[in-house]
Coordinates of C-alpha atoms in Angstrom, one line a residue:
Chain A
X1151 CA 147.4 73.9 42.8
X1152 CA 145.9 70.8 40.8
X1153 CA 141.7 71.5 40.2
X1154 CA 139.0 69.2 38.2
X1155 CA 136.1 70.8 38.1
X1156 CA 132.7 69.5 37.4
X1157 CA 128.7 69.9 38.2
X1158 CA 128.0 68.1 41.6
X1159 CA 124.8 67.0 40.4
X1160 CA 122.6 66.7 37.2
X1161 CA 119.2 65.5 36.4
X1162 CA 118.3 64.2 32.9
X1163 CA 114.8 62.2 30.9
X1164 CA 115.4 58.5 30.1
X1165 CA 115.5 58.3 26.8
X1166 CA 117.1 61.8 26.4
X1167 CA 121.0 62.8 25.8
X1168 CA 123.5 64.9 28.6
X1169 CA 126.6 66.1 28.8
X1170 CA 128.5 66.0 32.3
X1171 CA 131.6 68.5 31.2
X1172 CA 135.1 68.4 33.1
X1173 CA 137.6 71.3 33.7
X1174 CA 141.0 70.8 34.6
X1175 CA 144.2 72.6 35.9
X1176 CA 147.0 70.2 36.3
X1177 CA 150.7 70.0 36.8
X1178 CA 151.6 68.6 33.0
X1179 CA 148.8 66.1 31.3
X1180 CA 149.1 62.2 30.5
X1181 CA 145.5 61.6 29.7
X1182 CA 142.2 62.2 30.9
X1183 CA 139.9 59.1 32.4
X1184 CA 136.0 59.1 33.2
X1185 CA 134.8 56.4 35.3
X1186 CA 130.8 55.5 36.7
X1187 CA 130.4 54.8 40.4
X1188 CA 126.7 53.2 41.1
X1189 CA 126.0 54.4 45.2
X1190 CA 128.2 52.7 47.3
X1191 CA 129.5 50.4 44.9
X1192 CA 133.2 50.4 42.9
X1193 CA 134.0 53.0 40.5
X1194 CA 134.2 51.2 36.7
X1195 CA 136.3 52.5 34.0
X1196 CA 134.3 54.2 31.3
X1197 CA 137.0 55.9 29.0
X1198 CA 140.2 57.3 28.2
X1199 CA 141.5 60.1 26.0
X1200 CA 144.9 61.2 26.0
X1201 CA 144.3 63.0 22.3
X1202 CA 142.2 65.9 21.4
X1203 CA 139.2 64.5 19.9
X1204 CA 136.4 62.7 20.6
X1205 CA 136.2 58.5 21.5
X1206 CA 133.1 56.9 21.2
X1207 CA 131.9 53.8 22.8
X1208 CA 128.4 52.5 22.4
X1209 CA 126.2 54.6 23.8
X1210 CA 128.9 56.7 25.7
X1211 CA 131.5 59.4 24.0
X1212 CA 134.3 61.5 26.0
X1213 CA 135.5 64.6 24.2
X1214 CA 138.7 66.4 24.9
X1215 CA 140.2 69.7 24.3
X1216 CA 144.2 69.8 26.1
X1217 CA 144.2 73.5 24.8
X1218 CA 140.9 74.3 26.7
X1219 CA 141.4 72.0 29.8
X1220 CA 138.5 70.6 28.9
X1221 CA 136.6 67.0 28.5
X1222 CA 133.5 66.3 28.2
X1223 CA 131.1 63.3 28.8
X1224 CA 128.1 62.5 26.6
X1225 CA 125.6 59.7 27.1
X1226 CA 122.7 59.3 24.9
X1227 CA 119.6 57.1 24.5
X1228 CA 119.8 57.2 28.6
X1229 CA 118.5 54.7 30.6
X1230 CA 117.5 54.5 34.8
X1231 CA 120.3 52.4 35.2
X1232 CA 122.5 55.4 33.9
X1233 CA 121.8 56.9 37.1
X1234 CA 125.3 56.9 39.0
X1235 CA 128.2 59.5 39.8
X1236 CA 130.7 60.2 36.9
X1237 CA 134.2 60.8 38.0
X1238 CA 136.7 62.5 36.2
X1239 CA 140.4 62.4 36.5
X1240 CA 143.5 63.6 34.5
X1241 CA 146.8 61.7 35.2
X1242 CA 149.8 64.6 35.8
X1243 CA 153.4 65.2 34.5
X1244 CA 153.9 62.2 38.0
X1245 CA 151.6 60.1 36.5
X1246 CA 149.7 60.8 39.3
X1247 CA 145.5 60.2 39.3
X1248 CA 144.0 63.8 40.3
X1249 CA 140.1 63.3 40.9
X1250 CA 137.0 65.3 40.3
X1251 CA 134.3 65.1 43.0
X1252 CA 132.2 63.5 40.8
X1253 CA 129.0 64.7 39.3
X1254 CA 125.8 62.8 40.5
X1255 CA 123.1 62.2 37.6
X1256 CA 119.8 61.6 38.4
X1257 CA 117.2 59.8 35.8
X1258 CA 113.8 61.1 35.9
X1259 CA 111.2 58.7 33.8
Chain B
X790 CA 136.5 35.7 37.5
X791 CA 139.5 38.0 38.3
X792 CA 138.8 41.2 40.8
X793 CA 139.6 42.3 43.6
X794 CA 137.9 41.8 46.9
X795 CA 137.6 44.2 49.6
X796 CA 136.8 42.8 53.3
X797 CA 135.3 43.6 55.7
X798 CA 132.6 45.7 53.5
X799 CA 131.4 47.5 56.6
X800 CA 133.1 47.8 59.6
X801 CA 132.5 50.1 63.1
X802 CA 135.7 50.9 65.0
X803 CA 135.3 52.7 68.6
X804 CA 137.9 55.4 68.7
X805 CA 141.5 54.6 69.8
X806 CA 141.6 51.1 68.0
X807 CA 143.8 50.3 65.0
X808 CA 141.6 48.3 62.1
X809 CA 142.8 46.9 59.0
X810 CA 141.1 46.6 56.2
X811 CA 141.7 44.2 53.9
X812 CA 142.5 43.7 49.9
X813 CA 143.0 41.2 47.5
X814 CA 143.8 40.4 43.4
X815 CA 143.9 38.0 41.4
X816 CA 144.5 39.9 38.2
X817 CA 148.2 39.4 38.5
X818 CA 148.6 43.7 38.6
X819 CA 151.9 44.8 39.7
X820 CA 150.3 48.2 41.1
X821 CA 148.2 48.4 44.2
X822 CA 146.3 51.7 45.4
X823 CA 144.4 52.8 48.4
X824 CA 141.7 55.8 48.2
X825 CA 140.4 57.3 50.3
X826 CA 136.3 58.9 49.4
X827 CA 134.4 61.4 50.7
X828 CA 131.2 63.5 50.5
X829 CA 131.9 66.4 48.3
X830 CA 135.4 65.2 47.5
X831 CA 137.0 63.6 44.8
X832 CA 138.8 60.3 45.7
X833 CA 142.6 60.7 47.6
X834 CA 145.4 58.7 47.5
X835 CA 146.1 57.1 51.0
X836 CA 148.8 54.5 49.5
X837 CA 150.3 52.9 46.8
X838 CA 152.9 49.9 45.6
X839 CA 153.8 49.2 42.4
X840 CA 156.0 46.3 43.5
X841 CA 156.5 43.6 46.6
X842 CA 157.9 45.0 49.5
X843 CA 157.8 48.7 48.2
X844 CA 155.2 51.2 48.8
X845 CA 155.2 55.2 48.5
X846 CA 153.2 57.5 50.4
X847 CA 150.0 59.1 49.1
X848 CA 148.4 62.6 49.6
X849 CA 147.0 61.7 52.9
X850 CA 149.1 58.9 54.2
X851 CA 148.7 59.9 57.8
X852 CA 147.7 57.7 60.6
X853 CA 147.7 54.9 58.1
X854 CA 150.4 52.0 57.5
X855 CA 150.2 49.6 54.6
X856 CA 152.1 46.3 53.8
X857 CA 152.9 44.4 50.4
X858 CA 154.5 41.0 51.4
X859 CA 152.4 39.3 48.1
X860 CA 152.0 40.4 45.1
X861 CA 148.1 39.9 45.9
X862 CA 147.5 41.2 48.8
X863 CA 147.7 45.1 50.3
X864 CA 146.4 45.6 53.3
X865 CA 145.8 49.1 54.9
X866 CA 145.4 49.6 58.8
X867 CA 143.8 52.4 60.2
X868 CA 145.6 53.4 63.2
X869 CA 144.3 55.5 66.0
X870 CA 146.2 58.5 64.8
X871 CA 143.9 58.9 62.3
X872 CA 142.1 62.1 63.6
X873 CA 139.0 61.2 60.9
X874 CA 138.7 58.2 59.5
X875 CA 135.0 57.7 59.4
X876 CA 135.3 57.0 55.2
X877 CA 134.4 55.0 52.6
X878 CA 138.4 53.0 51.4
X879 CA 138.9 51.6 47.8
X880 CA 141.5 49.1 47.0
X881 CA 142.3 49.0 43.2
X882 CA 145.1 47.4 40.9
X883 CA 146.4 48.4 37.6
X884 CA 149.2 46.7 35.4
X885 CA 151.4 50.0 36.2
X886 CA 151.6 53.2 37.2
X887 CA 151.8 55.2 33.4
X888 CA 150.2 55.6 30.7
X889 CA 146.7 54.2 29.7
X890 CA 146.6 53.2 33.7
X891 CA 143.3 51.9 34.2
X892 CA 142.2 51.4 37.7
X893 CA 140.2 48.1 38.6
X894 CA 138.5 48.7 41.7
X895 CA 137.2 46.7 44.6
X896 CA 133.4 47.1 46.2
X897 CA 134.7 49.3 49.0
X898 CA 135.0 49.2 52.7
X899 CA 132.6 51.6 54.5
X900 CA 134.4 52.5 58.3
X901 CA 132.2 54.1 61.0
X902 CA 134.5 54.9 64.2
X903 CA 131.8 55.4 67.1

């Protein structure tokens, strides 16, 4: 079967760095996406890596390894309003979105 | 602005009833989606269209029915043979179904059945 794993739940310092990883086993690969999901609001897109490598936006990088199964998420300089869920997904050979359950991250001052 | 607007954003149904939820674009995307979310879980496809007056099945299409008469508009009903559907429901568009798809989403429609 099709699996993305990652942490249900992390706490981290404002002002500090984490790194909210992502495992996957998927029927053929056609990228990897992360997206941010405030509670009970929309999920918005955050990244995209379909390369191994890592993409850097701003304050936000996303990491991938297709030989590992493996991405990862780093945010740095973190703020409260960083507080949200991060989703992972990895598009299959369909072209289909599978979905992590999301790792919750918690900002502490 | 462009988006997508979900309605009704909350909505109780008493058990037996059919409800449909409602969802709109103006982004001018060709492909329309429905999730389903959970606690715990990660989101599941209910739906998808990538085209007026076409729609394929999802993971979990079951006791649900869609429609794509306009190119803005997908609705979802929630029929009564929906064993569970106490959920939170996502509408979202994206300019196709490959590739760099990136999903816009909508606010959400949060369904209690009582």
């Amino acid at each position: 079967g099709q699996n993305i794993d990652q942490p249900t739940e992390m706490t981290a310092t404002e002002g500090a760095i984490v790194q909210i990883n992502c495992t996957y086993q998927t029927s053929g690969f056609n990228g990897l996406f992360w997206y941010q999901q405030h509670a009970g609001e929309a999920p918005t897109f955050l990244s995209y890596n379909v390369l191994d490598g890592l993409e850097e936006k701003g304050r936000f990088s996303s990491f991938l390894s297709r030989s590992k199964g493996y991405s990862y998420l780093l945010l740095k300089e973190l703020q409260m309003k960083d507080s949200a869920s991060y989703l992972c997904a990895v598009m299959d050979s369909n072209y289909q979105l599978i979905w992590g359950a999301g790792t919750k991250l918690i900002i502490k001052p | 602005d462009g988006g997508i607007t979900q309605s009704p954003k909350y909505l109780f149904r008493k058990e037996g009833q059919n409800v449909t939820l409602s969802c709109e674009q103006n982004l001018n995307h060709d492909a329309m989606y429905w999730y389903r979310q959970d606690p715990g879980q990660g989101l599941r496809l209910i739906y998808y269209s990538q085209i007026v007056n076409d729609f394929q099945k999802g993971d979990i299409a079951e006791g649900y029915s869609v429609s794509r008469e306009k190119k803005e508009s997908f609705p979802l009903t929630v029929t009564s043979a929906q064993k569970n559907p106490t959920a939170f429901y996502l509408c979202a568009s994206s300019t196709g179904v490959s590739g760099a798809n990136v999903l816009t989403f909508g606010a959400g429609s949060r369904l209690t059945v009582l």
